[in-house]
PDB file of C-alpha atoms in Angstrom:
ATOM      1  CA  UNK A  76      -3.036  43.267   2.589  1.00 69.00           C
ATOM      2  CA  UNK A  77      -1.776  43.667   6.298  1.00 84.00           C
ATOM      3  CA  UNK A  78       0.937  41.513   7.494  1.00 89.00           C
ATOM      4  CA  UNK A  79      -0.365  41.195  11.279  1.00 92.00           C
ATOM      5  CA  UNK A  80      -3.201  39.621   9.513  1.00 91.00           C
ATOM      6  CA  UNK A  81      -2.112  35.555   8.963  1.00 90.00           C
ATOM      7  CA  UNK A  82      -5.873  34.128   7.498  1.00 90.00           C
ATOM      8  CA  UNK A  83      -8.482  35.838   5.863  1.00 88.00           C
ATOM      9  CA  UNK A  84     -12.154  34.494   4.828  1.00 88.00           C
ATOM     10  CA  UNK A  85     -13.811  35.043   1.262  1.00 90.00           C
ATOM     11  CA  UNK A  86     -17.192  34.957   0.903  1.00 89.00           C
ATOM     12  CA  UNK A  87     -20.171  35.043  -1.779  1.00 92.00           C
ATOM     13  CA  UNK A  88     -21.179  38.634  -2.599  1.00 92.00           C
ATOM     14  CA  UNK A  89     -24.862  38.643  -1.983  1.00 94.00           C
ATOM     15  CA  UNK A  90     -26.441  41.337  -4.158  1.00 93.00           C
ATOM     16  CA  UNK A  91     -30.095  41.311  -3.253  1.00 95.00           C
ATOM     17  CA  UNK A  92     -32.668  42.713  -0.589  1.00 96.00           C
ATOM     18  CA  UNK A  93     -31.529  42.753   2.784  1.00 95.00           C
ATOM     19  CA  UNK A  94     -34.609  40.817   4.577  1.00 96.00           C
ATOM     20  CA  UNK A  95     -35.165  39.512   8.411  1.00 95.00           C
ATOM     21  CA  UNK A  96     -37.784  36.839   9.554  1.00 96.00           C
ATOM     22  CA  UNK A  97     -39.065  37.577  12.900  1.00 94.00           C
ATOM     23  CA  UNK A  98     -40.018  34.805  15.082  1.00 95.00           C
ATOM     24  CA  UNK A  99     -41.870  34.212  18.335  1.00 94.00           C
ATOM     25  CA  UNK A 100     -41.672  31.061  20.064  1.00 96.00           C
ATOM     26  CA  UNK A 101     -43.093  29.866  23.426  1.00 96.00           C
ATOM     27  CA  UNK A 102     -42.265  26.822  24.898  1.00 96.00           C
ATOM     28  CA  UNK A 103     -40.763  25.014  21.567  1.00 96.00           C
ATOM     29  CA  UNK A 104     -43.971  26.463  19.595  1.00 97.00           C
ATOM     30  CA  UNK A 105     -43.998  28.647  16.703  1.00 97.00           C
ATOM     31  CA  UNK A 106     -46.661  31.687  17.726  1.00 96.00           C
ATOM     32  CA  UNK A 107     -46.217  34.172  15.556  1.00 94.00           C
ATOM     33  CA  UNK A 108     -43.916  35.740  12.362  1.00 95.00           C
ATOM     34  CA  UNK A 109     -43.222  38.577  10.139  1.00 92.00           C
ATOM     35  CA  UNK A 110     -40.900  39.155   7.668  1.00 95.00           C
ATOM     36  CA  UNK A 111     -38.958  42.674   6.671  1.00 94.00           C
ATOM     37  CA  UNK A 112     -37.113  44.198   3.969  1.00 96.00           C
ATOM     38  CA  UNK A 113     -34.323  46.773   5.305  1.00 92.00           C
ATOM     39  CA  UNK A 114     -34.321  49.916   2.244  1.00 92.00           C
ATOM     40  CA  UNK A 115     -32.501  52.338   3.553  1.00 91.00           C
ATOM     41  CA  UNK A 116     -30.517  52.826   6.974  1.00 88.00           C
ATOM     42  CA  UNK A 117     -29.721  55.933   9.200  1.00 87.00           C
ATOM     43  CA  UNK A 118     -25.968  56.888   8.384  1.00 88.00           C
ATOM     44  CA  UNK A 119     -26.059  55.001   5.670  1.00 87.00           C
ATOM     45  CA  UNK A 120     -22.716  56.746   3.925  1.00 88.00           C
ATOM     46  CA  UNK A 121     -20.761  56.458   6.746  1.00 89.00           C
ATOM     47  CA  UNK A 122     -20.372  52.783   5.857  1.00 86.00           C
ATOM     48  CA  UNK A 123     -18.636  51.263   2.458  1.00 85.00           C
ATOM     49  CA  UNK A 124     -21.356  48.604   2.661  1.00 82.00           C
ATOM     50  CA  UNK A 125     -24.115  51.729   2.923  1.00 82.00           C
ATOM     51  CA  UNK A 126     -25.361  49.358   5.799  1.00 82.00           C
ATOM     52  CA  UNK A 127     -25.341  49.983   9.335  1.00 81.00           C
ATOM     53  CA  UNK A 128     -27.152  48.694  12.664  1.00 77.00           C
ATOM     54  CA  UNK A 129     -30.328  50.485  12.391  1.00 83.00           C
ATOM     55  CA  UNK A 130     -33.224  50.616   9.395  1.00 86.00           C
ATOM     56  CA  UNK A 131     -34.717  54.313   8.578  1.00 86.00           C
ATOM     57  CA  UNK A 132     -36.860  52.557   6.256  1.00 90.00           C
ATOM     58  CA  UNK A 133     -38.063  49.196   5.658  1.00 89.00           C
ATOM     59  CA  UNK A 134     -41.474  47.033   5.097  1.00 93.00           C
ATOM     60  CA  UNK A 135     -43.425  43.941   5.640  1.00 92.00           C
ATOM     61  CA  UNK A 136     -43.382  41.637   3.517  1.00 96.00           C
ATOM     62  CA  UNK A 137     -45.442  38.470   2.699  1.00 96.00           C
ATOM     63  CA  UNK A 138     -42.479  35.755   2.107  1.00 95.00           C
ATOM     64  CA  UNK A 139     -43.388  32.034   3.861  1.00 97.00           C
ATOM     65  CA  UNK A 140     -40.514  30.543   2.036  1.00 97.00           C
ATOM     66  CA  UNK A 141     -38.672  32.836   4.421  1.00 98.00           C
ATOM     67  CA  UNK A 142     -40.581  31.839   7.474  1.00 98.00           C
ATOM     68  CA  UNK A 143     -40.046  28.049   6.822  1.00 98.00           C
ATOM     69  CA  UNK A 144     -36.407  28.706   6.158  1.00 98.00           C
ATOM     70  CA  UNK A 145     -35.931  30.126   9.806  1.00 98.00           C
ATOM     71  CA  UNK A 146     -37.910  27.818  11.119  1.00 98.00           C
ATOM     72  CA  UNK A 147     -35.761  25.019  10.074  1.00 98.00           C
ATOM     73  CA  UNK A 148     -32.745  26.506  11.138  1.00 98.00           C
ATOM     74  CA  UNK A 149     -33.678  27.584  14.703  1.00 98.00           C
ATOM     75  CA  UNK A 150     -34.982  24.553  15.036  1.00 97.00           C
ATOM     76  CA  UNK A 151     -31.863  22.584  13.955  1.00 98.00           C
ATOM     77  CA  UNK A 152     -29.851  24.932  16.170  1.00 97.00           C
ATOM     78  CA  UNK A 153     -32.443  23.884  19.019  1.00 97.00           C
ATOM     79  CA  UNK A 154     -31.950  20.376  18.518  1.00 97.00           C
ATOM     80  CA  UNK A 155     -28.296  20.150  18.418  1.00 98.00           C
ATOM     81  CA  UNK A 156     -27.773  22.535  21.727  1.00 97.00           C
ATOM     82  CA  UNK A 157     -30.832  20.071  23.406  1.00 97.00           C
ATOM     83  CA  UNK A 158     -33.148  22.959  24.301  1.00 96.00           C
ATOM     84  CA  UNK A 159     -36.791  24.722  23.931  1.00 97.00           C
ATOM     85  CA  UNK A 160     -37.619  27.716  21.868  1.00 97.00           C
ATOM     86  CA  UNK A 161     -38.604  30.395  23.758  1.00 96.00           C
ATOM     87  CA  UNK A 162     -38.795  34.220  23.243  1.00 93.00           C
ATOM     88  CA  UNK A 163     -37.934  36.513  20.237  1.00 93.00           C
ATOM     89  CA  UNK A 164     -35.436  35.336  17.106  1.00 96.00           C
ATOM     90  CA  UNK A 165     -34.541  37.420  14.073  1.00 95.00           C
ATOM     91  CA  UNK A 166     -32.604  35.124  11.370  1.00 97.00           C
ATOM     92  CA  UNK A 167     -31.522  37.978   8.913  1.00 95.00           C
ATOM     93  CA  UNK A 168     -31.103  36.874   5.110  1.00 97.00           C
ATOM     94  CA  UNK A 169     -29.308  38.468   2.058  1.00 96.00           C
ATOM     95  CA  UNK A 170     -30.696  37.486  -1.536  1.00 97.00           C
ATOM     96  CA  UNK A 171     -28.114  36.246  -3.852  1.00 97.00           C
ATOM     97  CA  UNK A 172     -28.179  37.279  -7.647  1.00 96.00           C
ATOM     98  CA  UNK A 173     -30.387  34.928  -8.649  1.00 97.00           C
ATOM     99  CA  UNK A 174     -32.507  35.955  -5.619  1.00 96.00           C
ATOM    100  CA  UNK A 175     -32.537  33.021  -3.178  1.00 98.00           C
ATOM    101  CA  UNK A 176     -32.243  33.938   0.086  1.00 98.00           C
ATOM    102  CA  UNK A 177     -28.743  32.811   2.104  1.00 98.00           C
ATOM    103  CA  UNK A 178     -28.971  33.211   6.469  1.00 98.00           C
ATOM    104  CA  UNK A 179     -26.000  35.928   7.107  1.00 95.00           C
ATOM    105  CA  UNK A 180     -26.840  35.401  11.146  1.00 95.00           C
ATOM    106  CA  UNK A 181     -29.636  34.782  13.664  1.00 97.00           C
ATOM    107  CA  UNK A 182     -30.282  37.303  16.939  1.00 93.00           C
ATOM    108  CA  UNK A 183     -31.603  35.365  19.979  1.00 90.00           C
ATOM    109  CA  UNK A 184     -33.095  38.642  21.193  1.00 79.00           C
ATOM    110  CA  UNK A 185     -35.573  41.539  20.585  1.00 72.00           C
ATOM    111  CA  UNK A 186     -34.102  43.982  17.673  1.00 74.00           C
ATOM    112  CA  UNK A 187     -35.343  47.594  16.899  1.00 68.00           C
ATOM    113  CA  UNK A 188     -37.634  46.606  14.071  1.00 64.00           C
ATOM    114  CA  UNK A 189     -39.875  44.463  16.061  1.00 65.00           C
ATOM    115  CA  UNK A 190     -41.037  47.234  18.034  1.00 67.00           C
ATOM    116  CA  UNK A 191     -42.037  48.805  14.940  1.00 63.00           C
ATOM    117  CA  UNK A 192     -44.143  46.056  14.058  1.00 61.00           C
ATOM    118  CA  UNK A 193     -45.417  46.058  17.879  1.00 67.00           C
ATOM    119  CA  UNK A 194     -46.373  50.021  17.208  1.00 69.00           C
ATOM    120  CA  UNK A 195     -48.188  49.134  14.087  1.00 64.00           C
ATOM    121  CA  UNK A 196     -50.265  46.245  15.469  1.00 61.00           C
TER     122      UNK A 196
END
């Protein structure tokens, strides 16, 4: 495909919604959570993907599994780097076609949506 390029990486094609688990943690405990669906974003055809960094329109959405999922991961992370949970995490998931959701990354900071959520109470 390009010549400069030696290795490439193949992944699964995740089909389903585009979802987010937000998480608040203060001093290694859990305080709060809410979970997001991403619909539609702002520029969305200037992307092949129709994705891009910011949401135009997305919901709330009642999905424990999803909480427990990030749950377990940040706190695996937590345990093998030795330290506390504290502050803001968004683990972002992508449903695969039978609809079970797969962790595509984890933000160790305060994204746009969560100051939605903020607004809205």
């Amino acid at each position: 495909i390009n010549p400069k390029v030696d290795e490439f990486i193949a992944t699964e094609y995740l089909s389903g919604r585009n979802m987010a688990c937000k998480m608040l943690y203060f001093n290694d405990e859990l305080k709060r959570t809410a979970c997001a669906e991403r619909v539609n974003y702002i520029m969305a055809k200037v992307a092949p993907s129709g994705i891009t960094g910011n949401t135009s329109f997305g919901r709330l959405i009642n999905e424990p599994n999803l909480i427990e999922l990030s749950r377990k991961a940040l706190e695996t992370v937590a345990s093998q780097i030795d330290c506390q949970l504290n502050g803001i995490f968004t683990v972002d998931y992508k449903e695969d076609s039978r609809g079970f959701p797969k962790i595509t990354e984890i933000n160790v900071r305060h994204v746009a949506f969560t100051s939605s959520m903020a607004a809205g109470g």
